[in-house]
Structure formats: C-alpha cells, structure tokens
mmCIF file of C-alpha atoms and ligand atoms in Angstrom:
data_model
loop_
_atom_site.group_PDB
_atom_site.id
_atom_site.type_symbol
_atom_site.label_atom_id
_atom_site.label_comp_id
_atom_site.label_asym_id
_atom_site.label_seq_id
_atom_site.Cartn_x
_atom_site.Cartn_y
_atom_site.Cartn_z
ATOM 1 C CA MET F 1 -124.727 -1.181 31.995
ATOM 2 C CA ALA F 2 -125.306 0.870 35.154
ATOM 3 C CA GLU F 3 -123.746 0.036 38.483
ATOM 4 C CA ALA F 4 -125.728 -0.101 41.754
ATOM 5 C CA ARG F 5 -124.269 1.928 44.630
ATOM 6 C CA ILE F 6 -125.308 2.059 48.269
ATOM 7 C CA ILE F 7 -125.875 5.753 49.021
ATOM 8 C CA GLY F 8 -127.576 5.582 52.425
ATOM 9 C CA LEU F 9 -127.822 3.250 55.413
ATOM 10 C CA GLY F 10 -130.335 3.006 58.250
ATOM 11 C CA ALA F 11 -131.048 0.842 61.278
ATOM 12 C CA CYS F 12 -133.791 0.453 63.835
ATOM 13 C CA LEU F 13 -133.796 -1.638 66.997
ATOM 14 C CA PRO F 14 -136.609 -1.853 69.543
ATOM 15 C CA GLU F 15 -135.857 0.026 72.772
ATOM 16 C CA GLN F 16 -136.563 -2.966 74.988
ATOM 17 C CA VAL F 17 -133.391 -4.951 75.766
ATOM 18 C CA VAL F 18 -133.539 -8.494 77.152
ATOM 19 C CA THR F 19 -130.251 -9.677 78.674
ATOM 20 C CA ASN F 20 -129.113 -13.229 79.298
ATOM 21 C CA ALA F 21 -129.629 -12.524 83.006
ATOM 22 C CA ASP F 22 -133.292 -11.714 82.241
ATOM 23 C CA LEU F 23 -133.646 -15.082 80.478
ATOM 24 C CA GLU F 24 -131.997 -16.911 83.400
ATOM 25 C CA LYS F 25 -134.999 -15.833 85.476
ATOM 26 C CA ARG F 26 -137.532 -17.289 83.001
ATOM 27 C CA ILE F 27 -136.006 -20.526 81.665
ATOM 28 C CA ASP F 28 -133.411 -23.152 82.591
ATOM 29 C CA THR F 29 -130.359 -21.442 81.068
ATOM 30 C CA THR F 30 -127.297 -19.493 82.125
ATOM 31 C CA ASP F 31 -125.534 -16.407 80.875
ATOM 32 C CA ALA F 32 -122.327 -18.491 80.653
ATOM 33 C CA TRP F 33 -123.957 -21.138 78.396
ATOM 34 C CA ILE F 34 -125.418 -18.553 76.023
ATOM 35 C CA ARG F 35 -122.161 -16.558 75.785
ATOM 36 C CA GLU F 36 -119.940 -19.615 75.314
ATOM 37 C CA ARG F 37 -122.137 -21.330 72.718
ATOM 38 C CA THR F 38 -123.325 -18.284 70.778
ATOM 39 C CA GLY F 39 -121.509 -15.069 71.806
ATOM 40 C CA ILE F 40 -124.883 -13.443 72.567
ATOM 41 C CA GLU F 41 -125.125 -11.142 75.638
ATOM 42 C CA GLN F 42 -128.437 -9.409 74.941
ATOM 43 C CA ARG F 43 -131.072 -8.893 72.262
ATOM 44 C CA HIS F 44 -133.676 -6.201 71.468
ATOM 45 C CA ILE F 45 -137.307 -7.347 71.649
ATOM 46 C CA ALA F 46 -140.249 -5.428 70.166
ATOM 47 C CA LYS F 47 -142.781 -4.287 72.735
ATOM 48 C CA ASP F 48 -146.444 -5.270 72.409
ATOM 49 C CA GLY F 49 -147.917 -3.688 69.303
ATOM 50 C CA GLU F 50 -144.532 -2.851 67.764
ATOM 51 C CA THR F 51 -144.358 -4.514 64.349
ATOM 52 C CA THR F 52 -141.875 -5.436 61.639
ATOM 53 C CA CYS F 53 -143.115 -2.483 59.563
ATOM 54 C CA ASP F 54 -142.448 -0.091 62.484
ATOM 55 C CA LEU F 55 -138.825 -1.239 62.550
ATOM 56 C CA ALA F 56 -138.573 -1.218 58.738
ATOM 57 C CA GLU F 57 -139.901 2.345 58.689
ATOM 58 C CA GLY F 58 -137.339 3.528 61.265
ATOM 59 C CA ALA F 59 -134.485 1.983 59.283
ATOM 60 C CA ALA F 60 -135.846 3.210 55.919
ATOM 61 C CA ARG F 61 -136.284 6.809 57.091
ATOM 62 C CA GLU F 62 -132.704 6.940 58.382
ATOM 63 C CA ALA F 63 -131.366 5.423 55.134
ATOM 64 C CA LEU F 64 -133.373 7.880 52.991
ATOM 65 C CA ALA F 65 -132.197 10.855 55.074
ATOM 66 C CA ALA F 66 -128.565 9.669 54.902
ATOM 67 C CA ALA F 67 -128.890 9.324 51.120
ATOM 68 C CA GLY F 68 -130.663 12.672 50.721
ATOM 69 C CA VAL F 69 -133.420 10.874 48.825
ATOM 70 C CA ASP F 70 -137.091 11.829 49.041
ATOM 71 C CA PRO F 71 -139.475 8.810 49.186
ATOM 72 C CA SER F 72 -141.153 10.086 45.995
ATOM 73 C CA GLU F 73 -137.896 9.313 44.148
ATOM 74 C CA LEU F 74 -138.087 5.573 44.951
ATOM 75 C CA ASP F 75 -138.634 3.303 41.938
ATOM 76 C CA LEU F 76 -138.591 0.022 43.884
ATOM 77 C CA ILE F 77 -139.013 -1.228 47.467
ATOM 78 C CA VAL F 78 -137.984 -4.763 48.440
ATOM 79 C CA VAL F 79 -138.297 -5.985 52.012
ATOM 80 C CA GLY F 80 -136.637 -9.190 53.189
ATOM 81 C CA THR F 81 -138.758 -10.588 56.002
ATOM 82 C CA THR F 82 -140.178 -13.831 57.291
ATOM 83 C CA THR F 83 -142.270 -12.071 59.959
ATOM 84 C CA PRO F 84 -144.595 -9.760 57.998
ATOM 85 C CA ASP F 85 -147.067 -7.607 59.975
ATOM 86 C CA VAL F 86 -150.000 -9.304 58.247
ATOM 87 C CA ILE F 87 -150.341 -12.011 55.600
ATOM 88 C CA PHE F 88 -151.149 -9.386 53.030
ATOM 89 C CA PRO F 89 -150.590 -6.674 51.981
ATOM 90 C CA SER F 90 -146.846 -7.220 52.050
ATOM 91 C CA THR F 91 -144.724 -5.322 54.564
ATOM 92 C CA ALA F 92 -143.181 -3.536 51.581
ATOM 93 C CA CYS F 93 -146.628 -2.188 50.589
ATOM 94 C CA LEU F 94 -147.321 -1.073 54.165
ATOM 95 C CA LEU F 95 -143.911 0.613 54.225
ATOM 96 C CA GLN F 96 -144.474 2.304 50.872
ATOM 97 C CA ASP F 97 -147.687 3.848 52.190
ATOM 98 C CA ARG F 98 -146.064 5.035 55.414
ATOM 99 C CA LEU F 99 -143.189 6.645 53.528
ATOM 100 C CA GLY F 100 -145.503 8.236 50.986
ATOM 101 C CA ALA F 101 -143.685 6.648 48.048
ATOM 102 C CA LYS F 102 -146.282 6.490 45.302
ATOM 103 C CA ASP F 103 -146.926 3.700 42.790
ATOM 104 C CA CYS F 104 -143.466 2.120 42.681
ATOM 105 C CA PRO F 105 -143.390 -1.709 42.839
ATOM 106 C CA ALA F 106 -143.113 -2.955 46.421
ATOM 107 C CA PHE F 107 -142.864 -6.570 47.529
ATOM 108 C CA ASP F 108 -141.473 -8.862 50.225
ATOM 109 C CA VAL F 109 -138.924 -11.623 49.827
ATOM 110 C CA ASN F 110 -139.075 -14.532 52.285
ATOM 111 C CA ALA F 111 -135.703 -16.254 52.520
ATOM 112 C CA ALA F 112 -135.483 -16.407 56.341
ATOM 113 C CA CYS F 113 -132.070 -15.187 57.547
ATOM 114 C CA THR F 114 -130.864 -14.722 53.946
ATOM 115 C CA GLY F 115 -133.765 -12.344 53.241
ATOM 116 C CA PHE F 116 -131.717 -9.162 52.996
ATOM 117 C CA ILE F 117 -129.142 -10.700 50.626
ATOM 118 C CA TYR F 118 -131.971 -12.053 48.440
ATOM 119 C CA ALA F 119 -133.705 -8.632 48.451
ATOM 120 C CA LEU F 120 -130.417 -6.889 47.630
ATOM 121 C CA SER F 121 -129.857 -9.317 44.766
ATOM 122 C CA VAL F 122 -133.295 -8.528 43.301
ATOM 123 C CA ALA F 123 -132.705 -4.760 43.528
ATOM 124 C CA GLU F 124 -129.210 -5.114 42.054
ATOM 125 C CA LYS F 125 -130.641 -6.765 38.942
ATOM 126 C CA TYR F 126 -133.281 -4.033 38.464
ATOM 127 C CA LEU F 127 -130.693 -1.266 38.902
ATOM 128 C CA LYS F 128 -128.052 -2.818 36.653
ATOM 129 C CA SER F 129 -130.593 -3.524 33.896
ATOM 130 C CA GLY F 130 -131.583 0.136 33.876
ATOM 131 C CA ALA F 131 -135.199 -0.641 34.854
ATOM 132 C CA VAL F 132 -134.984 1.474 38.016
ATOM 133 C CA LYS F 133 -132.757 4.310 39.227
ATOM 134 C CA THR F 134 -133.371 4.387 42.974
ATOM 135 C CA ALA F 135 -134.278 1.461 45.225
ATOM 136 C CA LEU F 136 -134.905 0.872 48.912
ATOM 137 C CA VAL F 137 -133.892 -2.529 50.302
ATOM 138 C CA VAL F 138 -134.809 -3.470 53.856
ATOM 139 C CA GLY F 139 -134.219 -6.492 56.072
ATOM 140 C CA ALA F 140 -136.721 -6.388 58.941
ATOM 141 C CA GLU F 141 -137.934 -8.935 61.467
ATOM 142 C CA THR F 142 -139.788 -9.499 64.706
ATOM 143 C CA LEU F 143 -138.678 -13.106 65.182
ATOM 144 C CA SER F 144 -139.652 -12.794 68.861
ATOM 145 C CA ARG F 145 -143.285 -13.178 67.734
ATOM 146 C CA MET F 146 -142.726 -16.717 66.527
ATOM 147 C CA LEU F 147 -140.539 -18.070 69.298
ATOM 148 C CA ASP F 148 -141.524 -20.598 71.904
ATOM 149 C CA TRP F 149 -140.280 -18.702 74.963
ATOM 150 C CA ASN F 150 -140.143 -21.998 76.897
ATOM 151 C CA ASP F 151 -137.767 -23.629 74.388
ATOM 152 C CA ARG F 152 -134.290 -22.753 75.650
ATOM 153 C CA GLY F 153 -132.725 -24.238 72.502
ATOM 154 C CA THR F 154 -134.180 -21.458 70.309
ATOM 155 C CA CYS F 155 -135.538 -18.522 72.318
ATOM 156 C CA VAL F 156 -132.120 -17.386 73.579
ATOM 157 C CA LEU F 157 -130.815 -17.004 70.018
ATOM 158 C CA PHE F 158 -133.038 -14.437 68.359
ATOM 159 C CA GLY F 159 -133.805 -10.729 68.522
ATOM 160 C CA ASP F 160 -135.817 -8.122 66.618
ATOM 161 C CA GLY F 161 -134.496 -5.358 64.358
ATOM 162 C CA ALA F 162 -134.256 -3.860 60.896
ATOM 163 C CA GLY F 163 -131.618 -2.435 58.589
ATOM 164 C CA ALA F 164 -132.053 -0.612 55.280
ATOM 165 C CA VAL F 165 -130.027 0.615 52.337
ATOM 166 C CA VAL F 166 -130.865 3.070 49.563
ATOM 167 C CA LEU F 167 -129.313 2.131 46.231
ATOM 168 C CA ARG F 168 -128.850 4.303 43.181
ATOM 169 C CA ALA F 169 -127.792 3.579 39.608
ATOM 170 C CA ASP F 170 -124.346 5.077 39.101
ATOM 171 C CA GLN F 171 -121.290 4.900 36.855
ATOM 172 C CA ARG F 172 -119.069 3.957 39.807
ATOM 173 C CA GLN F 173 -118.895 0.381 41.050
ATOM 174 C CA GLY F 174 -121.046 -0.540 44.087
ATOM 175 C CA ILE F 175 -122.695 -3.965 44.337
ATOM 176 C CA ILE F 176 -120.100 -5.934 42.359
ATOM 177 C CA SER F 177 -122.010 -9.229 42.493
ATOM 178 C CA THR F 178 -124.613 -11.144 44.464
ATOM 179 C CA HIS F 179 -124.897 -14.918 44.771
ATOM 180 C CA ILE F 180 -128.012 -16.645 46.096
ATOM 181 C CA HIS F 181 -128.882 -20.317 46.596
ATOM 182 C CA ALA F 182 -131.422 -22.599 48.241
ATOM 183 C CA ASN F 183 -131.826 -26.282 49.039
ATOM 184 C CA GLY F 184 -135.335 -27.096 50.250
ATOM 185 C CA SER F 185 -134.418 -30.682 51.137
ATOM 186 C CA TYR F 186 -133.055 -29.261 54.409
ATOM 187 C CA ARG F 187 -136.406 -27.646 55.250
ATOM 188 C CA HIS F 188 -137.033 -29.880 58.285
ATOM 189 C CA LEU F 189 -133.875 -28.749 60.130
ATOM 190 C CA LEU F 190 -135.064 -25.183 60.640
ATOM 191 C CA HIS F 191 -138.707 -24.335 60.170
ATOM 192 C CA ASN F 192 -141.946 -22.927 61.466
ATOM 193 C CA PRO F 193 -144.324 -25.753 60.642
ATOM 194 C CA VAL F 194 -147.750 -24.064 60.545
ATOM 195 C CA GLY F 195 -149.395 -21.553 58.234
ATOM 196 C CA VAL F 196 -152.411 -20.413 56.296
ATOM 197 C CA SER F 197 -152.457 -23.250 53.804
ATOM 198 C CA ALA F 198 -151.042 -26.049 55.981
ATOM 199 C CA GLY F 199 -153.295 -24.932 58.831
ATOM 200 C CA PHE F 200 -152.694 -23.821 62.401
ATOM 201 C CA LYS F 201 -152.698 -26.013 65.527
ATOM 202 C CA ASP F 202 -154.748 -25.993 68.681
ATOM 203 C CA GLU F 203 -151.640 -25.087 70.687
ATOM 204 C CA PRO F 204 -150.275 -21.950 72.353
ATOM 205 C CA ASN F 205 -149.687 -19.255 69.718
ATOM 206 C CA HIS F 206 -151.558 -21.510 67.214
ATOM 207 C CA GLY F 207 -148.444 -23.703 66.940
ATOM 208 C CA VAL F 208 -146.388 -20.830 65.492
ATOM 209 C CA ARG F 209 -142.813 -21.433 66.669
ATOM 210 C CA VAL F 210 -139.297 -21.750 65.317
ATOM 211 C CA MET F 211 -138.085 -25.346 65.403
ATOM 212 C CA MET F 212 -134.416 -26.019 64.846
ATOM 213 C CA ALA F 213 -131.981 -28.929 64.943
ATOM 214 C CA GLY F 214 -129.255 -26.529 66.095
ATOM 215 C CA ASN F 215 -126.303 -28.890 65.844
ATOM 216 C CA GLU F 216 -127.057 -29.963 62.297
ATOM 217 C CA VAL F 217 -127.848 -26.405 61.186
ATOM 218 C CA PHE F 218 -124.516 -25.332 62.663
ATOM 219 C CA ARG F 219 -122.527 -27.930 60.698
ATOM 220 C CA VAL F 220 -124.210 -27.220 57.353
ATOM 221 C CA ALA F 221 -123.952 -23.441 57.918
ATOM 222 C CA VAL F 222 -120.180 -23.542 58.489
ATOM 223 C CA ARG F 223 -119.611 -25.723 55.396
ATOM 224 C CA THR F 224 -121.966 -23.751 53.162
ATOM 225 C CA LEU F 225 -120.691 -20.309 54.140
ATOM 226 C CA ALA F 226 -117.126 -21.395 53.316
ATOM 227 C CA ARG F 227 -118.391 -22.440 49.857
ATOM 228 C CA ILE F 228 -120.289 -19.211 49.193
ATOM 229 C CA VAL F 229 -117.346 -16.967 50.071
ATOM 230 C CA ASP F 230 -115.125 -19.015 47.714
ATOM 231 C CA GLU F 231 -117.767 -18.762 44.957
ATOM 232 C CA THR F 232 -117.930 -14.981 45.434
ATOM 233 C CA LEU F 233 -114.154 -14.482 45.319
ATOM 234 C CA ASP F 234 -113.784 -16.810 42.309
ATOM 235 C CA ALA F 235 -116.487 -14.930 40.378
ATOM 236 C CA ALA F 236 -114.593 -11.672 40.921
ATOM 237 C CA GLY F 237 -111.158 -13.236 40.354
ATOM 238 C CA LEU F 238 -110.054 -11.955 43.762
ATOM 239 C CA ASP F 239 -107.809 -13.338 46.445
ATOM 240 C CA LYS F 240 -109.040 -13.585 50.058
ATOM 241 C CA SER F 241 -106.644 -10.796 51.004
ATOM 242 C CA ALA F 242 -108.554 -8.286 48.820
ATOM 243 C CA ILE F 243 -111.506 -8.160 51.237
ATOM 244 C CA ASP F 244 -111.362 -5.262 53.714
ATOM 245 C CA TRP F 245 -114.358 -6.327 55.829
ATOM 246 C CA LEU F 246 -116.455 -9.433 56.348
ATOM 247 C CA ILE F 247 -120.042 -8.470 57.216
ATOM 248 C CA PRO F 248 -121.547 -11.840 58.180
ATOM 249 C CA HIS F 249 -125.005 -12.947 59.205
ATOM 250 C CA GLN F 250 -125.062 -12.717 62.990
ATOM 251 C CA ALA F 251 -126.380 -16.098 64.176
ATOM 252 C CA ASN F 252 -123.529 -17.423 66.271
ATOM 253 C CA LEU F 253 -120.035 -16.081 67.000
ATOM 254 C CA ARG F 254 -118.564 -19.562 66.439
ATOM 255 C CA ILE F 255 -120.016 -19.709 62.914
ATOM 256 C CA ILE F 256 -118.698 -16.184 62.231
ATOM 257 C CA LYS F 257 -115.213 -17.156 63.453
ATOM 258 C CA ALA F 258 -115.200 -20.292 61.292
ATOM 259 C CA THR F 259 -115.955 -18.225 58.164
ATOM 260 C CA ALA F 260 -113.320 -15.634 59.127
ATOM 261 C CA GLU F 261 -110.759 -18.426 59.599
ATOM 262 C CA HIS F 262 -111.639 -19.849 56.195
ATOM 263 C CA LEU F 263 -110.994 -16.393 54.720
ATOM 264 C CA LYS F 264 -107.815 -16.065 56.822
ATOM 265 C CA MET F 265 -109.250 -12.799 58.135
ATOM 266 C CA PRO F 266 -108.393 -11.582 61.628
ATOM 267 C CA MET F 267 -111.479 -10.857 63.731
ATOM 268 C CA GLU F 268 -110.457 -7.171 63.713
ATOM 269 C CA ARG F 269 -111.743 -7.108 60.096
ATOM 270 C CA VAL F 270 -115.075 -8.760 60.869
ATOM 271 C CA VAL F 271 -118.099 -6.730 62.001
ATOM 272 C CA VAL F 272 -119.699 -8.425 65.011
ATOM 273 C CA THR F 273 -123.066 -7.393 66.444
ATOM 274 C CA VAL F 274 -124.420 -10.797 67.514
ATOM 275 C CA ASN F 275 -123.344 -10.025 71.097
ATOM 276 C CA LYS F 276 -125.719 -7.047 71.268
ATOM 277 C CA HIS F 277 -128.457 -7.981 68.758
ATOM 278 C CA GLY F 278 -128.691 -11.781 68.795
ATOM 279 C CA ASN F 279 -129.877 -13.261 65.493
ATOM 280 C CA THR F 280 -132.245 -10.761 63.860
ATOM 281 C CA SER F 281 -132.675 -12.975 60.770
ATOM 282 C CA ALA F 282 -133.095 -10.771 57.659
ATOM 283 C CA GLY F 283 -132.263 -7.706 59.784
ATOM 284 C CA SER F 284 -128.854 -9.000 60.765
ATOM 285 C CA VAL F 285 -126.611 -8.196 57.775
ATOM 286 C CA PRO F 286 -127.848 -4.614 57.162
ATOM 287 C CA LEU F 287 -127.736 -3.936 60.919
ATOM 288 C CA ALA F 288 -124.112 -5.140 61.003
ATOM 289 C CA LEU F 289 -123.248 -3.067 57.934
ATOM 290 C CA HIS F 290 -124.825 0.015 59.514
ATOM 291 C CA HIS F 291 -122.994 -0.627 62.792
ATOM 292 C CA GLY F 292 -119.631 -0.966 61.028
ATOM 293 C CA VAL F 293 -120.092 2.252 59.059
ATOM 294 C CA ARG F 294 -121.551 4.332 61.894
ATOM 295 C CA ASN F 295 -118.789 3.504 64.344
ATOM 296 C CA GLY F 296 -116.150 4.386 61.751
ATOM 297 C CA GLN F 297 -114.740 0.879 61.190
ATOM 298 C CA VAL F 298 -116.001 0.439 57.637
ATOM 299 C CA GLN F 299 -114.962 3.249 55.287
ATOM 300 C CA GLU F 300 -116.139 4.454 51.889
ATOM 301 C CA GLY F 301 -114.183 2.840 49.052
ATOM 302 C CA GLN F 302 -113.511 -0.401 50.946
ATOM 303 C CA LEU F 303 -114.365 -3.875 49.666
ATOM 304 C CA LEU F 304 -116.960 -5.739 51.729
ATOM 305 C CA LEU F 305 -118.116 -9.342 51.687
ATOM 306 C CA LEU F 306 -121.648 -9.782 53.006
ATOM 307 C CA GLU F 307 -122.960 -13.325 53.629
ATOM 308 C CA ALA F 308 -125.926 -15.072 55.194
ATOM 309 C CA PHE F 309 -127.432 -18.499 55.817
ATOM 310 C CA GLY F 310 -130.915 -19.405 57.001
ATOM 311 C CA GLY F 311 -134.035 -21.532 56.962
ATOM 312 C CA GLY F 312 -134.863 -23.279 53.697
ATOM 313 C CA PHE F 313 -131.946 -23.721 53.634
ATOM 314 C CA THR F 314 -131.130 -20.505 51.849
ATOM 315 C CA TRP F 315 -127.751 -18.846 51.608
ATOM 316 C CA GLY F 316 -126.126 -15.999 49.751
ATOM 317 C CA SER F 317 -123.471 -13.324 49.546
ATOM 318 C CA ALA F 318 -122.786 -9.899 48.127
ATOM 319 C CA LEU F 319 -119.467 -8.366 47.155
ATOM 320 C CA VAL F 320 -119.757 -4.618 47.683
ATOM 321 C CA ARG F 321 -117.502 -1.630 47.038
ATOM 322 C CA LEU F 322 -118.821 0.934 49.500
HETATM 323 N N1 ACO N 1 -129.118 -23.065 78.050
HETATM 324 C C1 ACO N 1 -128.528 -24.119 78.627
HETATM 325 N N2 ACO N 1 -128.409 -25.317 78.021
HETATM 326 C C2 ACO N 1 -128.911 -25.439 76.782
HETATM 327 C C3 ACO N 1 -129.547 -24.368 76.116
HETATM 328 C C4 ACO N 1 -129.644 -23.145 76.806
HETATM 329 N N3 ACO N 1 -130.239 -22.053 76.274
HETATM 330 N N4 ACO N 1 -129.944 -24.770 74.901
HETATM 331 C C5 ACO N 1 -129.573 -26.064 74.794
HETATM 332 N N5 ACO N 1 -128.949 -26.468 75.936
HETATM 333 C C6 ACO N 1 -128.374 -27.777 76.232
HETATM 334 C C7 ACO N 1 -128.965 -28.878 75.392
HETATM 335 O O1 ACO N 1 -130.173 -29.354 75.967
HETATM 336 C C8 ACO N 1 -127.859 -29.918 75.428
HETATM 337 O O2 ACO N 1 -127.942 -30.609 76.650
HETATM 338 P P1 ACO N 1 -127.658 -32.202 76.714
HETATM 339 O O3 ACO N 1 -126.248 -32.371 76.254
HETATM 340 O O4 ACO N 1 -127.885 -32.511 78.151
HETATM 341 O O5 ACO N 1 -128.661 -32.792 75.775
HETATM 342 C C9 ACO N 1 -126.586 -29.074 75.460
HETATM 343 O O6 ACO N 1 -126.992 -27.761 75.885
HETATM 344 C C10 ACO N 1 -125.890 -28.979 74.112
HETATM 345 O O7 ACO N 1 -126.862 -28.616 73.139
HETATM 346 P P2 ACO N 1 -126.480 -28.457 71.623
HETATM 347 O O8 ACO N 1 -127.700 -28.139 70.836
HETATM 348 O O9 ACO N 1 -125.646 -29.621 71.193
HETATM 349 O O10 ACO N 1 -125.523 -27.157 71.705
HETATM 350 P P3 ACO N 1 -124.674 -26.503 70.565
HETATM 351 O O11 ACO N 1 -123.292 -26.336 70.996
HETATM 352 O O12 ACO N 1 -124.931 -27.132 69.226
HETATM 353 O O13 ACO N 1 -125.294 -25.033 70.491
HETATM 354 C C11 ACO N 1 -126.782 -23.704 69.147
HETATM 355 C C12 ACO N 1 -126.648 -24.863 70.159
HETATM 356 C C13 ACO N 1 -126.281 -22.459 69.801
HETATM 357 C C14 ACO N 1 -128.248 -23.568 68.784
HETATM 358 C C15 ACO N 1 -125.952 -23.996 67.877
HETATM 359 O O14 ACO N 1 -126.193 -25.309 67.464
HETATM 360 C C16 ACO N 1 -126.225 -23.042 66.734
HETATM 361 O O15 ACO N 1 -125.908 -21.882 66.794
HETATM 362 N N6 ACO N 1 -126.769 -23.558 65.612
HETATM 363 C C17 ACO N 1 -126.965 -22.770 64.405
HETATM 364 C C18 ACO N 1 -128.058 -21.746 64.498
HETATM 365 C C19 ACO N 1 -128.143 -21.005 63.184
HETATM 366 O O16 ACO N 1 -127.150 -20.618 62.607
HETATM 367 N N7 ACO N 1 -129.314 -20.847 62.606
HETATM 368 C C20 ACO N 1 -129.354 -20.341 61.242
HETATM 369 C C21 ACO N 1 -130.054 -19.158 61.056
HETATM 370 S S1 ACO N 1 -131.609 -19.080 61.879
HETATM 371 C C22 ACO N 1 -132.865 -18.722 60.681
HETATM 372 O O17 ACO N 1 -132.702 -18.910 59.506
HETATM 373 C C23 ACO N 1 -134.218 -18.299 61.197
#
C-alpha cells in the first residue's frame, strides 16, 4: 500500500485586518474581554467581492508551487468549506477551473470547522488505495459572510482564510492515520438555521447567521478533543511524548491549552495562530500548519498531531509525519 505525503503547503489570508479595537467601536465589547476569553487580538476579513474560492486559489497556488507540481498533475481536489461561493458548482470545481486542472474529480466537504481534517481523510484514503497519485486538499472559508455583526457572542470569534496542502503517493510515511467523527444530536448548539431546502427568512441577510451556545460548545469541545487525541495515539501505539507538535483547530486559546495540558505538552510545542487569525473554521488547521512550517518551528521529519472540532458536531484528527 502507498503512503500519502504532504509535499507542499500554502496559505492565503485577506489583506483587510479587523482588530479588537475596531470591534469596540461597532459593538458592546472590549479588547480585554475578547483577549481574556478567546486569545484573539485580530482577524482577517474578506473585502466585498472577495470569495472563498479566491482565498482557496491563493493557498492552492502557493502549495502547488512549493510542491513543484503543475495543476495538470492533480488527480483529486477536495475542499473543506461551509461557506462555498455559490450553492453549486462546488468551490472545488470553481478552483479546478481556475487552476486549469482538467477532468480530475473535485468536490467539497462540509464539516464546519473540521472540514480540512475530513477533506484530508478523504484524500488519504484515495492515495493509500492507489486510486490517485497527487491530490490537492484545501480548507477555505469566508465565515464573515454568515455572521451577525451585531451579535457580540459570535462575531468577535471568526475570521476568513484558507490553507492548502498537496499530497503525493510515496513509499515514505506521511499521513499515518486520520480519525473523523460526528454526532448530529448536538446540531442545535452551533448552527446556521436557514438554507435552500429549509427556506430563508425575511430578516437581514435572509436569516443567514451563525448561532452558538458558546458555553456548552466549549465544554463538549474540551472533552471531545481530549478523547480524539487519545484515540489517535492509541491507534498508533504511541505515547503522548512522541508528538513533536500539536497543530490544533484555532477556535479559542483556552480550548487549545486544555488539549495541550491533556497531552502534557508545553505551549512551546503547540502552534498558535488564533491570536492573529481568529477562528477561520476549515481554514484554521492548514493555516496553523503553514504558519508553523514557514516560521521554522515545525521541521521535516517531525511527528504532528492535527485536530479539530466544529458544528454538527464534527471532530477529527490526523497523525502526520512531515
Ligand atoms: N464582549 C463582551 N462581553 C461578552 C461578549 C463580548 N464579545 N460576548 C459575550 N459576552 C458576555 C455575555 O453576554 C455574558 O454576560 P452575562 O454574564 O452578563 O450574561 C458574559 O460575557 C459571559 O459569556 P459566556 O458566553 O459565558 O462567556 P464564555 O467564557 O463562555 O466565552 C466563548 C464565550 C468565547 C464564545 C466561549 O464559550 C467559546 O469559545 N466557546 C467555544 C467556541 C467554539 O469552539 N466553537 C467551535 C467551533 S466553531 C464552528 O464550528 C463554526
């Protein structure tokens, strides 16, 4: 059986930065509250007309260039997103066209903040089965488009961005394992309650907005992420000490610290970008991975534990030898 190695990484963030001080001017919040409760200092927000596919394309082009792969070599494109440009075609199809990658399968995966891990898991299976040789996996979002900018409980948390990886079938170990789960009975705690089939509302933005019971999401997230990291280590027969870097979903610094504590990992071995990016949903894990590699923290050959948790609820992890 082939292995699936990451051979290129890319990232793309909108130029526009919105700081906590900017939000203080618009809603009843403070920089101190946002920093203390979440660790967030700023987030990038797409300008008018800038779409999820624009960000996905920026990240994908950087990942392809880093890998030395021409788009025509791609056998598969999977995009994790919950904020597609349009209902259809999928963002992956739009991206395929922009890149000039011809005829390969291209589809989106909607698993909210776990979207990138889900997409990576799909690509891993195709690569390891021998069905494809080269795959592009992207996590891309413009969550800002579905926020209620008057709801201080949600709008301060999110940002826009995309990260991408190019994967290639190889003899050497890369993606060691992926683990994905969902429990739809928690759907009401974090959701966007309107849509094509359920219908839209006669409200601002047609009723499109993220609704979240933050406290309850927080508690389940901490518990569930502890379980998924244990599941991942058990499956590999590894001790916590074997992990070089934790690359967590960037929703809240307190959730990240709780998972690091569970792993007995010092924060020096955890990649943190939530302060600068906020929660970019499916973009968050690949953006953090890219950040860790580009600034020289995360090195080739090291063992990485990627994890995420999001609406659904969905959750997942990937054990990766870089
Ligand atoms: N500024 C100032 N005060 C605020 C703000 C704000 N932006 N937001 C809420 N408050 C107030 C509340 O109204 C409340 O006031 P009250 O006590 O007078 O009622 C108080 O602050 C405490 O609110 P809590 O919601 O209890 O605050 P908490 O410490 O739980 O932090 C937070 C809220 C940051 C949302 C946290 O619960 C959290 O991070 N939850 C998890 C989010 C997450 O991980 N989501 C998963 C992924 S998202 C996805 O899948 C799309």
